[in-house]
mmCIF file of C-alpha atoms and ligand atoms in Angstrom:
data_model
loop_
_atom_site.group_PDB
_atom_site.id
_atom_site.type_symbol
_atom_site.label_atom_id
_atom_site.label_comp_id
_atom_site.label_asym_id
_atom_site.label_seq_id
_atom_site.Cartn_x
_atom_site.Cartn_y
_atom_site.Cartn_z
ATOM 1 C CA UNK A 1 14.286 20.779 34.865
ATOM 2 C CA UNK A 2 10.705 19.366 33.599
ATOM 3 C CA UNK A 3 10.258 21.093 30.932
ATOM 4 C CA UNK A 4 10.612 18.139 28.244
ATOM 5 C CA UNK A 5 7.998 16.396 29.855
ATOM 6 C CA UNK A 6 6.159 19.097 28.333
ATOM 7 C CA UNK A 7 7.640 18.346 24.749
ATOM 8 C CA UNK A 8 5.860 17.272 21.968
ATOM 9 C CA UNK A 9 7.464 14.326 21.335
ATOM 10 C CA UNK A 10 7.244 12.412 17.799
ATOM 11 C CA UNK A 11 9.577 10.256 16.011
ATOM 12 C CA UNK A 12 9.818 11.646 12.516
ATOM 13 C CA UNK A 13 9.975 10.375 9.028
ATOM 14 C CA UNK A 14 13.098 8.699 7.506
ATOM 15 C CA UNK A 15 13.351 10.225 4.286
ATOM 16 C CA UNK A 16 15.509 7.857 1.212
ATOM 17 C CA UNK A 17 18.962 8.906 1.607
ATOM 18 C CA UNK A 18 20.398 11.834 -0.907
ATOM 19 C CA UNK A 19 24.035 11.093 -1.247
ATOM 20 C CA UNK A 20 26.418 13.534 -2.322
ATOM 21 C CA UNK A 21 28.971 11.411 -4.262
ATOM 22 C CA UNK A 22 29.451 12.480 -7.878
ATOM 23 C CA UNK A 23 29.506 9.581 -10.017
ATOM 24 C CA UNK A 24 25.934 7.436 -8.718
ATOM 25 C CA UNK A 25 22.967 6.173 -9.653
ATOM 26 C CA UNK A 26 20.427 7.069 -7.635
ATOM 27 C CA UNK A 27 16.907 4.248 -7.702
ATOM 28 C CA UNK A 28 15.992 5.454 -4.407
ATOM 29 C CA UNK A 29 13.813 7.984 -3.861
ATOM 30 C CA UNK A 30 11.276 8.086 -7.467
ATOM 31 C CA UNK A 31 12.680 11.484 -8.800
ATOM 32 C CA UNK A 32 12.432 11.741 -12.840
ATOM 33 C CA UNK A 33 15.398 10.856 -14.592
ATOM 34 C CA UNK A 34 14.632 13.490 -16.734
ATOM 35 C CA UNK A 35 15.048 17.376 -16.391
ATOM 36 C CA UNK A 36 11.940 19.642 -16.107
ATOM 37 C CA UNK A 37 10.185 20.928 -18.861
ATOM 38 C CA UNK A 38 12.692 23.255 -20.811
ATOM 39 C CA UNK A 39 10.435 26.425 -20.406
ATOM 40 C CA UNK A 40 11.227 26.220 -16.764
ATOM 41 C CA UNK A 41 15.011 26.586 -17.381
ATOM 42 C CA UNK A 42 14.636 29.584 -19.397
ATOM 43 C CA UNK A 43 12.322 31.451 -16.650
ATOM 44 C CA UNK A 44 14.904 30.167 -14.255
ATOM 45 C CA UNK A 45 17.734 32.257 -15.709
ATOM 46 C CA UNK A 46 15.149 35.416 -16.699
ATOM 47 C CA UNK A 47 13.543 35.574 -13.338
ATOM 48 C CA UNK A 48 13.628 38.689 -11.872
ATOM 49 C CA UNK A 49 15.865 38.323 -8.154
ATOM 50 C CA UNK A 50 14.381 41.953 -7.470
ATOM 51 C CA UNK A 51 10.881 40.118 -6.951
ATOM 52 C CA UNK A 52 12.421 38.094 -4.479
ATOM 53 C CA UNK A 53 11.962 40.867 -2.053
ATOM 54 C CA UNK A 54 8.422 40.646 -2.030
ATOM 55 C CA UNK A 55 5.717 38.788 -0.450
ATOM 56 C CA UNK A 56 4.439 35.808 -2.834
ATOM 57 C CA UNK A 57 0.617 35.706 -3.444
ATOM 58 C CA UNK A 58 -0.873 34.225 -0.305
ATOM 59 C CA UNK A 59 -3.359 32.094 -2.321
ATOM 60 C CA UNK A 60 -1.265 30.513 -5.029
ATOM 61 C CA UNK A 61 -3.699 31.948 -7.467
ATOM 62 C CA UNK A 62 -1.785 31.886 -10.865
ATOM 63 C CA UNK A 63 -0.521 27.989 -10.092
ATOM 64 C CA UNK A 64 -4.120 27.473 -8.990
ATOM 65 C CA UNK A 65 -5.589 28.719 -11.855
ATOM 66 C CA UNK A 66 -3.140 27.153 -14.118
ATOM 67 C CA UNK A 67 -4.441 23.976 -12.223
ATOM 68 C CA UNK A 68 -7.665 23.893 -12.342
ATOM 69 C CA UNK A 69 -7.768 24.881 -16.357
ATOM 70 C CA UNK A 70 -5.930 21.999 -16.626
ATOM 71 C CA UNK A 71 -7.937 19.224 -14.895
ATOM 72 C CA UNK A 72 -10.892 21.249 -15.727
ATOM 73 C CA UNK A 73 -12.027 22.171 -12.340
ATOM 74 C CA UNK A 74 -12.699 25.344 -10.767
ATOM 75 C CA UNK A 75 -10.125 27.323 -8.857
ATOM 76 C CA UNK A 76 -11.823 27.293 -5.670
ATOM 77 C CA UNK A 77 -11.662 23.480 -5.877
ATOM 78 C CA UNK A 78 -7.888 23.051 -5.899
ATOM 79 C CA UNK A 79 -5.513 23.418 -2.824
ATOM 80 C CA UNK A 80 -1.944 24.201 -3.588
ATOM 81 C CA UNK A 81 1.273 23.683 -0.898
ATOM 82 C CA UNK A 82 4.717 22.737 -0.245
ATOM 83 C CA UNK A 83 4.822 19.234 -2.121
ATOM 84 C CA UNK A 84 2.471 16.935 -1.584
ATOM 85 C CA UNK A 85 3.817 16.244 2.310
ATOM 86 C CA UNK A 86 2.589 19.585 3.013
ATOM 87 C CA UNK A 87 -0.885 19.217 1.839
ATOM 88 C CA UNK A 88 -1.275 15.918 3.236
ATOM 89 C CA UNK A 89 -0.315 17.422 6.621
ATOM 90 C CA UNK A 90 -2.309 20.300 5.907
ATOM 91 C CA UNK A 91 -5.189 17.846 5.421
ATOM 92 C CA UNK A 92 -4.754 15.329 8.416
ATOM 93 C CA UNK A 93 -5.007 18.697 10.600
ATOM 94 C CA UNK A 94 -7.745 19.723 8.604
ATOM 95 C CA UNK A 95 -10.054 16.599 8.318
ATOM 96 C CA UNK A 96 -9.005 14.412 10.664
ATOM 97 C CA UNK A 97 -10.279 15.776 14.189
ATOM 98 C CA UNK A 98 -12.769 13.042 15.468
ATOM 99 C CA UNK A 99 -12.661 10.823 18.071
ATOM 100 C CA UNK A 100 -12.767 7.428 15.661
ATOM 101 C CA UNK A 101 -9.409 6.412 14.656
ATOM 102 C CA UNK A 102 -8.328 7.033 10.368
ATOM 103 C CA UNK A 103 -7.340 3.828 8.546
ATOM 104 C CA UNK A 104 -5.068 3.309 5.903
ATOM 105 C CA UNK A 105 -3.101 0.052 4.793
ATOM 106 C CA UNK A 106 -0.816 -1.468 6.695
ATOM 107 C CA UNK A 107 2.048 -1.156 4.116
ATOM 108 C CA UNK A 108 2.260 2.125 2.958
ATOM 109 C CA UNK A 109 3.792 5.930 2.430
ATOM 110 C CA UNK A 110 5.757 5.487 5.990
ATOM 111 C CA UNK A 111 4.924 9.434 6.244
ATOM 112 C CA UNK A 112 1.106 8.440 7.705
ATOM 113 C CA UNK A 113 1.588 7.192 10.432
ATOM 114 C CA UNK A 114 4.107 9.863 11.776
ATOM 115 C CA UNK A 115 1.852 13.034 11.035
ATOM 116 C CA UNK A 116 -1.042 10.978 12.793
ATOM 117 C CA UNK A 117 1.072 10.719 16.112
ATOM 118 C CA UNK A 118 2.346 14.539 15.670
ATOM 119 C CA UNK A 119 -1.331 16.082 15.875
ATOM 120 C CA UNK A 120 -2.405 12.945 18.000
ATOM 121 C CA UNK A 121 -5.087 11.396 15.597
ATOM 122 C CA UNK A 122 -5.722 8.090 16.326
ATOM 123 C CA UNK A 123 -5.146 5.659 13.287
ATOM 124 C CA UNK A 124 -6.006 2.012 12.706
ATOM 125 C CA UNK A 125 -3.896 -0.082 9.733
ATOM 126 C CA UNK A 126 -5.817 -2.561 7.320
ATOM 127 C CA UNK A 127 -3.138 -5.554 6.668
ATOM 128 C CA UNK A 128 -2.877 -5.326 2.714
ATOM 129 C CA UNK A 129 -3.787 -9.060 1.428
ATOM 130 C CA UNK A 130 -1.129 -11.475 0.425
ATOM 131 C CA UNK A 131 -0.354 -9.803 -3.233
ATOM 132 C CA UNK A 132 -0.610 -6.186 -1.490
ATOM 133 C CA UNK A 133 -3.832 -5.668 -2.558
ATOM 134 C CA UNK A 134 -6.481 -3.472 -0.720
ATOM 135 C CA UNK A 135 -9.534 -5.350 1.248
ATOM 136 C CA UNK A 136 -12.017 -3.020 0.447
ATOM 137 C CA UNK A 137 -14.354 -4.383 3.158
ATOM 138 C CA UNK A 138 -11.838 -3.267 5.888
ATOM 139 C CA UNK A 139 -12.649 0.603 4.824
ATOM 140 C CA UNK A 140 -16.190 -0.247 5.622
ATOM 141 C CA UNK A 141 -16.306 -0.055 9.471
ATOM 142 C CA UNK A 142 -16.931 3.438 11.381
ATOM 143 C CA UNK A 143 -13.385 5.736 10.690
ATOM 144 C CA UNK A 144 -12.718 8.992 11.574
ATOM 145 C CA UNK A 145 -10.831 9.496 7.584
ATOM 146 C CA UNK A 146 -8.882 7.381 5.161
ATOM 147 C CA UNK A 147 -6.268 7.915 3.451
ATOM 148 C CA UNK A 148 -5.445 5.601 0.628
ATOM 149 C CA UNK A 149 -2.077 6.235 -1.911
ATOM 150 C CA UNK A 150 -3.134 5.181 -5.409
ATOM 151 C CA UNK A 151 -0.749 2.893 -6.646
ATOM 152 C CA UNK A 152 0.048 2.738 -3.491
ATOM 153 C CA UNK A 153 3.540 3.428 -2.623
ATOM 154 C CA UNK A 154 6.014 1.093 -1.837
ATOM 155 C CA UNK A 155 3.966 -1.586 -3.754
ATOM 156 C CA UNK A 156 3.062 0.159 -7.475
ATOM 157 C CA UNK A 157 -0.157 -1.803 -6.815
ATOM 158 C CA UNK A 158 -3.009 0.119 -8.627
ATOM 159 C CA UNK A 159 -6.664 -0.361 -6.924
ATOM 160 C CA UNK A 160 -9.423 -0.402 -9.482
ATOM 161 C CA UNK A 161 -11.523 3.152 -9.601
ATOM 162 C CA UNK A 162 -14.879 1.324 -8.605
ATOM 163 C CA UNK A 163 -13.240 -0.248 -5.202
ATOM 164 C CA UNK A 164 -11.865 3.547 -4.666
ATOM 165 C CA UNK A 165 -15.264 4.846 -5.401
ATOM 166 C CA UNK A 166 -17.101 2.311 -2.897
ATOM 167 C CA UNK A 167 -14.831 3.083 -0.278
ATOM 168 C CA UNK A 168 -15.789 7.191 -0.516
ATOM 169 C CA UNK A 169 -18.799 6.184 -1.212
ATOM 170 C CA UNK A 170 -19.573 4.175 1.417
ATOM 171 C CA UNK A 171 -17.682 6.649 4.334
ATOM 172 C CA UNK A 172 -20.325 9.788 3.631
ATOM 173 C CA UNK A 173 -19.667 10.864 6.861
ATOM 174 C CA UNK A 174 -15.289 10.546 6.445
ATOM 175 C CA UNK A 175 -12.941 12.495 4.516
ATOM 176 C CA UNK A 176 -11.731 9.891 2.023
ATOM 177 C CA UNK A 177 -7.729 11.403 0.550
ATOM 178 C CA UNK A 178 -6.542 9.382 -2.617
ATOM 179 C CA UNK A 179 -2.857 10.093 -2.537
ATOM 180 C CA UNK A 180 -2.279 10.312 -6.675
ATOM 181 C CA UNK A 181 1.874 10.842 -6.330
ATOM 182 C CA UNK A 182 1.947 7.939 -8.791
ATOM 183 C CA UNK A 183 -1.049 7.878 -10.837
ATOM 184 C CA UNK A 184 0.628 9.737 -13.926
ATOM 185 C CA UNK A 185 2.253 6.518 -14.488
ATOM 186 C CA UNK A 186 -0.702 4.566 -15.140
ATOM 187 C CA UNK A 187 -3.132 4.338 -17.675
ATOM 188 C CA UNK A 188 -5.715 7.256 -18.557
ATOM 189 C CA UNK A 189 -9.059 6.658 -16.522
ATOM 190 C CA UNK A 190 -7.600 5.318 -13.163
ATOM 191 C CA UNK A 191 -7.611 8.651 -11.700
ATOM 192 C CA UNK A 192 -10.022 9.519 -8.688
ATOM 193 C CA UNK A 193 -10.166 13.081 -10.238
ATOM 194 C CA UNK A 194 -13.162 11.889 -12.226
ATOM 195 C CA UNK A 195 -15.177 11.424 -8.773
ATOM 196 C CA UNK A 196 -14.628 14.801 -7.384
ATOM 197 C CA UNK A 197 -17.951 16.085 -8.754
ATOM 198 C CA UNK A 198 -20.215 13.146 -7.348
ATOM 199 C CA UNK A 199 -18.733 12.998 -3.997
ATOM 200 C CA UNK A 200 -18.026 15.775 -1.497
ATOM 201 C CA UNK A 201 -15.809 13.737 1.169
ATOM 202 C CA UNK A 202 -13.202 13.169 -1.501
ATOM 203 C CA UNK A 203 -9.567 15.148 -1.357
ATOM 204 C CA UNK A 204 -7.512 13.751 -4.666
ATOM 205 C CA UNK A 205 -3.849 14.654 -3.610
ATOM 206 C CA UNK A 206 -1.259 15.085 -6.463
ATOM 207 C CA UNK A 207 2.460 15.919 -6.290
ATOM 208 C CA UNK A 208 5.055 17.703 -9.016
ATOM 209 C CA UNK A 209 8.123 15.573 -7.437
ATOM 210 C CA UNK A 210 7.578 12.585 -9.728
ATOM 211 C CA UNK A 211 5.707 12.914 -13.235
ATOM 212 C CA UNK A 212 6.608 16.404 -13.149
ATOM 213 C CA UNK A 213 10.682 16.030 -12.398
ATOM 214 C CA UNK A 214 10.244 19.009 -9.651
ATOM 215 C CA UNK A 215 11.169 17.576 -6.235
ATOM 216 C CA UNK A 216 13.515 19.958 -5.573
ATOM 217 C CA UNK A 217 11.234 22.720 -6.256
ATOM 218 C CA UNK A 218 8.453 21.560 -3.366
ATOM 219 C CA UNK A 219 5.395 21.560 -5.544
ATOM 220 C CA UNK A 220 1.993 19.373 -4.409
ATOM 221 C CA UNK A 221 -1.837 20.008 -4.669
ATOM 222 C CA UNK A 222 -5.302 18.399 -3.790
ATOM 223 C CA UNK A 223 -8.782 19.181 -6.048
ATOM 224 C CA UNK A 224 -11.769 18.972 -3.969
ATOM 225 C CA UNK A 225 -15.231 19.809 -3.479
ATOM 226 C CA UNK A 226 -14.756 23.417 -2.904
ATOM 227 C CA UNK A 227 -16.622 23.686 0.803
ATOM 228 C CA UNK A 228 -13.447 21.046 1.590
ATOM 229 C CA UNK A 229 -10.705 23.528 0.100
ATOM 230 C CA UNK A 230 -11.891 26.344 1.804
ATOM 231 C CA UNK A 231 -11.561 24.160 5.377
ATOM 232 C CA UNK A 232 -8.434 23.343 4.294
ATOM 233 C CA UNK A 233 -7.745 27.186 3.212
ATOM 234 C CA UNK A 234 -8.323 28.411 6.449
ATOM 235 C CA UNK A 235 -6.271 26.026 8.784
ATOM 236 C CA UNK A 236 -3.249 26.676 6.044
ATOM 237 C CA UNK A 237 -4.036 30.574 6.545
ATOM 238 C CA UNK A 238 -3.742 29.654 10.619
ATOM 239 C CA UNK A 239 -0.047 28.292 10.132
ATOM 240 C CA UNK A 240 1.965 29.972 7.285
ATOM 241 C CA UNK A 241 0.035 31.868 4.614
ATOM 242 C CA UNK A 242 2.639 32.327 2.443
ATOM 243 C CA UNK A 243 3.741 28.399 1.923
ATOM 244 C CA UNK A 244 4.687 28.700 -1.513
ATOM 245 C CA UNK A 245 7.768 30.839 -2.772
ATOM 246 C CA UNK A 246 7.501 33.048 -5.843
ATOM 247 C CA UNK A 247 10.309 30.504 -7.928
ATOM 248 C CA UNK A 248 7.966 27.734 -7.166
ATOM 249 C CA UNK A 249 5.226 29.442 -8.429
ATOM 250 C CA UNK A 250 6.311 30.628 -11.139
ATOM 251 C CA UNK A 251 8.437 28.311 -12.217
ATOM 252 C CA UNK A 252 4.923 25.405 -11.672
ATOM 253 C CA UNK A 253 2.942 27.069 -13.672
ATOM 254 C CA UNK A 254 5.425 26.973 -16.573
ATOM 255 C CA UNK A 255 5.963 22.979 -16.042
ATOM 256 C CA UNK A 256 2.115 22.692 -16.173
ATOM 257 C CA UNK A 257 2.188 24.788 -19.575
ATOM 258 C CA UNK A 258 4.223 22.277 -21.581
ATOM 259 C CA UNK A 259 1.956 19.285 -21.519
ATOM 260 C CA UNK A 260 3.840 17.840 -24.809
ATOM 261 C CA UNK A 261 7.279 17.927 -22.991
ATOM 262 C CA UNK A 262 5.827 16.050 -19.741
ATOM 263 C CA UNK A 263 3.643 13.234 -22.048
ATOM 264 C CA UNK A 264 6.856 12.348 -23.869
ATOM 265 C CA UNK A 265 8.351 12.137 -20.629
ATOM 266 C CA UNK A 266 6.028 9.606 -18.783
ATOM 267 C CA UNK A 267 6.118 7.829 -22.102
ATOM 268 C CA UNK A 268 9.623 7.064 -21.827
ATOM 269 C CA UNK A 269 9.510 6.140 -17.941
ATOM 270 C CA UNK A 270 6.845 3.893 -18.475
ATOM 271 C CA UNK A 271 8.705 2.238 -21.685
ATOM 272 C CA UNK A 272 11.931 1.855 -19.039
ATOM 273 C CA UNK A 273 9.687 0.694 -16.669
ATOM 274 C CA UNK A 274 8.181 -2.532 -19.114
ATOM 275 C CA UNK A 275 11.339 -3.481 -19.911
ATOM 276 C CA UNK A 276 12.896 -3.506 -16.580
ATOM 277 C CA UNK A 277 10.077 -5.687 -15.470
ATOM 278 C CA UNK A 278 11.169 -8.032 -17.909
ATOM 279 C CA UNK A 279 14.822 -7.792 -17.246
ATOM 280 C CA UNK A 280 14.168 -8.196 -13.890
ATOM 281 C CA UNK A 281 12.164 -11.372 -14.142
ATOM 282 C CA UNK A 282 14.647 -12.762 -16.299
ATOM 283 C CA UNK A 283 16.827 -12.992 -13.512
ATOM 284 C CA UNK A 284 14.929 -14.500 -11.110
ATOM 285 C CA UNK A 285 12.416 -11.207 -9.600
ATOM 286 C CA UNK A 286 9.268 -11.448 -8.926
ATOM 287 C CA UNK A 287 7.204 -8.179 -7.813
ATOM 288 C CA UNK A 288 3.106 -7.014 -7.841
ATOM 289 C CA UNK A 289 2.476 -5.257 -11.173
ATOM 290 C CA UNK A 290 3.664 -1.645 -11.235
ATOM 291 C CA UNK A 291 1.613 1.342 -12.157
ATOM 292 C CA UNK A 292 4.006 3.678 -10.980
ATOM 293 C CA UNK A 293 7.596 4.936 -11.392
ATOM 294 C CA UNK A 294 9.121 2.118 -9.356
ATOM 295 C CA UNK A 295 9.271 -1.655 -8.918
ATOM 296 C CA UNK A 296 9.176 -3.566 -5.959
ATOM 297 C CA UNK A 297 10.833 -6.548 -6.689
ATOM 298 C CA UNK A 298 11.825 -9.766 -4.201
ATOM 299 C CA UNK A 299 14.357 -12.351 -5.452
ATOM 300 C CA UNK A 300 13.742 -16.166 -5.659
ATOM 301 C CA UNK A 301 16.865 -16.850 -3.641
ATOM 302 C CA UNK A 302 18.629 -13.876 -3.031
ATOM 303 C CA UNK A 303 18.541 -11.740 0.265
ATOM 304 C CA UNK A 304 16.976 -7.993 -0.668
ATOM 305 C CA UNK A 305 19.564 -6.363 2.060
ATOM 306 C CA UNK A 306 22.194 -8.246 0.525
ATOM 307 C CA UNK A 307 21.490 -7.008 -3.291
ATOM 308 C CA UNK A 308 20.906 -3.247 -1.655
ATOM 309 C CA UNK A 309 24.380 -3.757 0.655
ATOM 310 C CA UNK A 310 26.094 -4.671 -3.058
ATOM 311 C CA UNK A 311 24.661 -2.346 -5.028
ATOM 312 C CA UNK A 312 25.371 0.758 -2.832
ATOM 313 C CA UNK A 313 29.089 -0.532 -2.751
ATOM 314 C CA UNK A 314 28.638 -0.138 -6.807
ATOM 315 C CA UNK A 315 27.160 3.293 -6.035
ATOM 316 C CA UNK A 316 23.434 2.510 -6.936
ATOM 317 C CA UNK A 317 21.145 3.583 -4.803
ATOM 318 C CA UNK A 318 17.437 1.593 -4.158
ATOM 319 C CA UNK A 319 15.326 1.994 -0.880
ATOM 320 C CA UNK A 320 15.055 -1.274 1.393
ATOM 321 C CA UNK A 321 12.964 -0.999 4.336
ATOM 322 C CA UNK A 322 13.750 -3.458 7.277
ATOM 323 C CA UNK A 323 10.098 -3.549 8.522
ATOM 324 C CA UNK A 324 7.784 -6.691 8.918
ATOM 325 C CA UNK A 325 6.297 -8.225 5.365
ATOM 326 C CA UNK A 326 8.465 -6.127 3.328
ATOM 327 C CA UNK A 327 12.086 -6.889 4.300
ATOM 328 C CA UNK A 328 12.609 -9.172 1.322
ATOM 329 C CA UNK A 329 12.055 -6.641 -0.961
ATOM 330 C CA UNK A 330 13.677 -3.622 -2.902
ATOM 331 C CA UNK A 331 12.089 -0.404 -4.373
ATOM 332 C CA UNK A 332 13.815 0.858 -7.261
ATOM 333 C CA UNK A 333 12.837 3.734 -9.482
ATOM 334 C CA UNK A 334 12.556 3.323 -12.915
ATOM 335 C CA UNK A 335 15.469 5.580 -14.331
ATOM 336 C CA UNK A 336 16.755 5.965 -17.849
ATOM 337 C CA UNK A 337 17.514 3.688 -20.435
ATOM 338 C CA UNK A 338 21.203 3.161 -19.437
ATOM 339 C CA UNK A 339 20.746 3.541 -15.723
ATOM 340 C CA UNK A 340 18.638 0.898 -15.279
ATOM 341 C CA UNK A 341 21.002 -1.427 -17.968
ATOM 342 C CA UNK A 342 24.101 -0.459 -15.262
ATOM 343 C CA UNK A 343 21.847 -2.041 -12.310
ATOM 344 C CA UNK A 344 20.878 -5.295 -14.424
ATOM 345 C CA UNK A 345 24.591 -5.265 -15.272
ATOM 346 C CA UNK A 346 25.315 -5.024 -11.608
ATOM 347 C CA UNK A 347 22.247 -7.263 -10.455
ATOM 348 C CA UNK A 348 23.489 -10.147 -13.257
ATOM 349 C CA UNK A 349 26.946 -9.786 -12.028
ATOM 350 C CA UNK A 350 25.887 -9.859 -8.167
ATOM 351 C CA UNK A 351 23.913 -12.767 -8.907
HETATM 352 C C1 PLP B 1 6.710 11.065 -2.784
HETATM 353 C C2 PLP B 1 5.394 10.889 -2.139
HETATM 354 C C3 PLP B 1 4.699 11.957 -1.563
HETATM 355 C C4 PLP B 1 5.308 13.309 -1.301
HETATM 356 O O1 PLP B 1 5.869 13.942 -2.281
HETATM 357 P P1 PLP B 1 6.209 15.490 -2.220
HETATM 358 O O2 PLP B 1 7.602 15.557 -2.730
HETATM 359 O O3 PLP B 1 6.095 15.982 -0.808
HETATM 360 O O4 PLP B 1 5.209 16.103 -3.097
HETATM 361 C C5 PLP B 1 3.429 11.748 -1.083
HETATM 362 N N1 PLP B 1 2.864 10.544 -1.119
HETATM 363 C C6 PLP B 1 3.504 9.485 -1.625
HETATM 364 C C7 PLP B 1 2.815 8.178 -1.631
HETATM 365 C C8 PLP B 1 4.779 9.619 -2.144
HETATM 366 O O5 PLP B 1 5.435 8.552 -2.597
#
């Protein structure tokens, strides 16, 4: 009769909706517009199913590999799992196991918070400043870890490299994770990638679900010192060691191989994204500057549940979250060219 006192209660994640309608347009969750990189298509219909009946390579190696020749690391220094949600988890299991609570911002990836409670690590939030920005003094005090998204996700606010590298910097004795889901978006050189050689207590966390148009194929990674990846190595080998399936690895390693294909394709979305910034202030929004593959946008005198409550009735989808400091505001991905003129048709005509 007791036995769900005994239950490890949590209460999960809301992931953005994924609607099943045909004819939508869907601003609500930061896929890519775009498909994949063609060579995945063709190794999607050649694949061989007989494969399927065997075990995938515990270790990732050939997307690892792949990997690290391409961010010119070594293998042992990269980490691959189940999208970027499963490393992170992965990690806060991993590195956060001390007694101090872990810090990150106060408005952030909603996921923190949640895999914090679920393996009982105590966490603190820093309140963001008034234009979302990152106090970098509040990462200062004693932590038990940090984990920081950069641009940091709902905002698109990107945090300058040297207040990223004083905050590892100054935590020696903390895991510091920069959550990169965003940072193909923004310019060359914003990347914590460039610090993973100076600093041991840094875990860079990348995903293939938005620059890389792969959600649906569950692709993520962190680069790290290797003594960190090897930690993290063994606690994934203490779950599930066979996270990834033999599609995804396949099929990621091909995506990583076209590098032409996926430049032309961040060129685009960030072209989209500069013009819908001006659209959108042309009509009365005002949002921080975005360095990612979404805008978060506020109107002058317009309620942000109203525009999302007309907007779904117009099928287009964009995330609202009813939570304190941000319930005047809408996330919408950047799509393509004529999916984002439909929603300033629809915004004009709303407004
Ligand atoms: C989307 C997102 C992720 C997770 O993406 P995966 O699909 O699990 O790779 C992680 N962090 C942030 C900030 C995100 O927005």
């Amino acid at each position: 009769m007791n036995w769900e006192n005994n239950v490890r209660k949590v209460v999960p994640y809301t992931p953005g909706e994924q609607p099943k309608c045909g004819r939508m347009i869907k601003l609500n969750t930061n896929e890519c517009p775009y498909p994949p990189a063609p060579g995945v298509k063709k190794l999607l219909e050649s694949e061989n199913y007989e494969d399927l009946r065997l075990y995938p390579s515990a270790d990732a190696g050939e997307l690892v590999e792949v990997l690290a020749e391409y961010y010119k690391v070594k293998p042992t220094e990269v980490f691959v799992g189940v999208g970027s949600d499963d490393v992170i988890s992965m990690a806060f299991l991993t590195f956060f196991n001390s007694d101090k609570p872990i810090l990150f911002p106060d408005i952030t990836y909603s996921f923190y918070p949640v895999w914090a409670d679920v393996y009982k690590i105590g966490y603190k939030t820093k309140a963001l400043d008034e234009n979302f920005r990152i106090k970098k003094e509040d990462y200062l005090e004693p932590n038990g870890g940090i984990i920081i998204p950069n641009p940091n996700a709902p905002t698109g606010v990107l945090e300058s490299l040297d207040d990223i590298e004083e905050i590892i910097k100054s935590n020696p004795d903390s895991v510091v994770m920069i959550d990169e889901a965003y940072i193909d978006f923004a310019e060359e050189g914003t990347s914590a990638l460039s610090l993973v050689e100076k600093y041991d207590n840094l875990l860079v966390i990348r995903t293939f679900s938005k620059s890389r148009a792969m959600a649906g194929l569950r692709v993520g990674f962190a680069i790290g010192n290797e003594k960190l990846i090897k930690y993290l190595n063994d606690v994934k080998y203490s779950v599930n060691s066979y996270t990834m399936n033999r599609p995804s690895l396949v099929l990621g390693v091909e995506a990583v191989k076209d590098d032409e294909y996926f430049k032309a394709t961040l060129k685009k979305i960030i072209n989209t994204r500069e013009r819908m910034k001006k659209e959108l202030t042309a009509l009365g929004f005002s949002f921080p500057d975005s360095k990612s593959n979404f805008v978060f946008a506020t109107h002058k005198t317009a309620a942000a549940e109203d525009i999302f409550k007309y907007l779904r009735s117009k099928q287009i989808y964009v995330r609202f979250f009813k939570q304190p400091r941000i319930d005047n505001y809408l996330r919408i991905t950047v799509g393509t060219d004529e999916e984002t003129d439909e929603l300033i048709k629809e915004l004009k005509s709303f407004l």
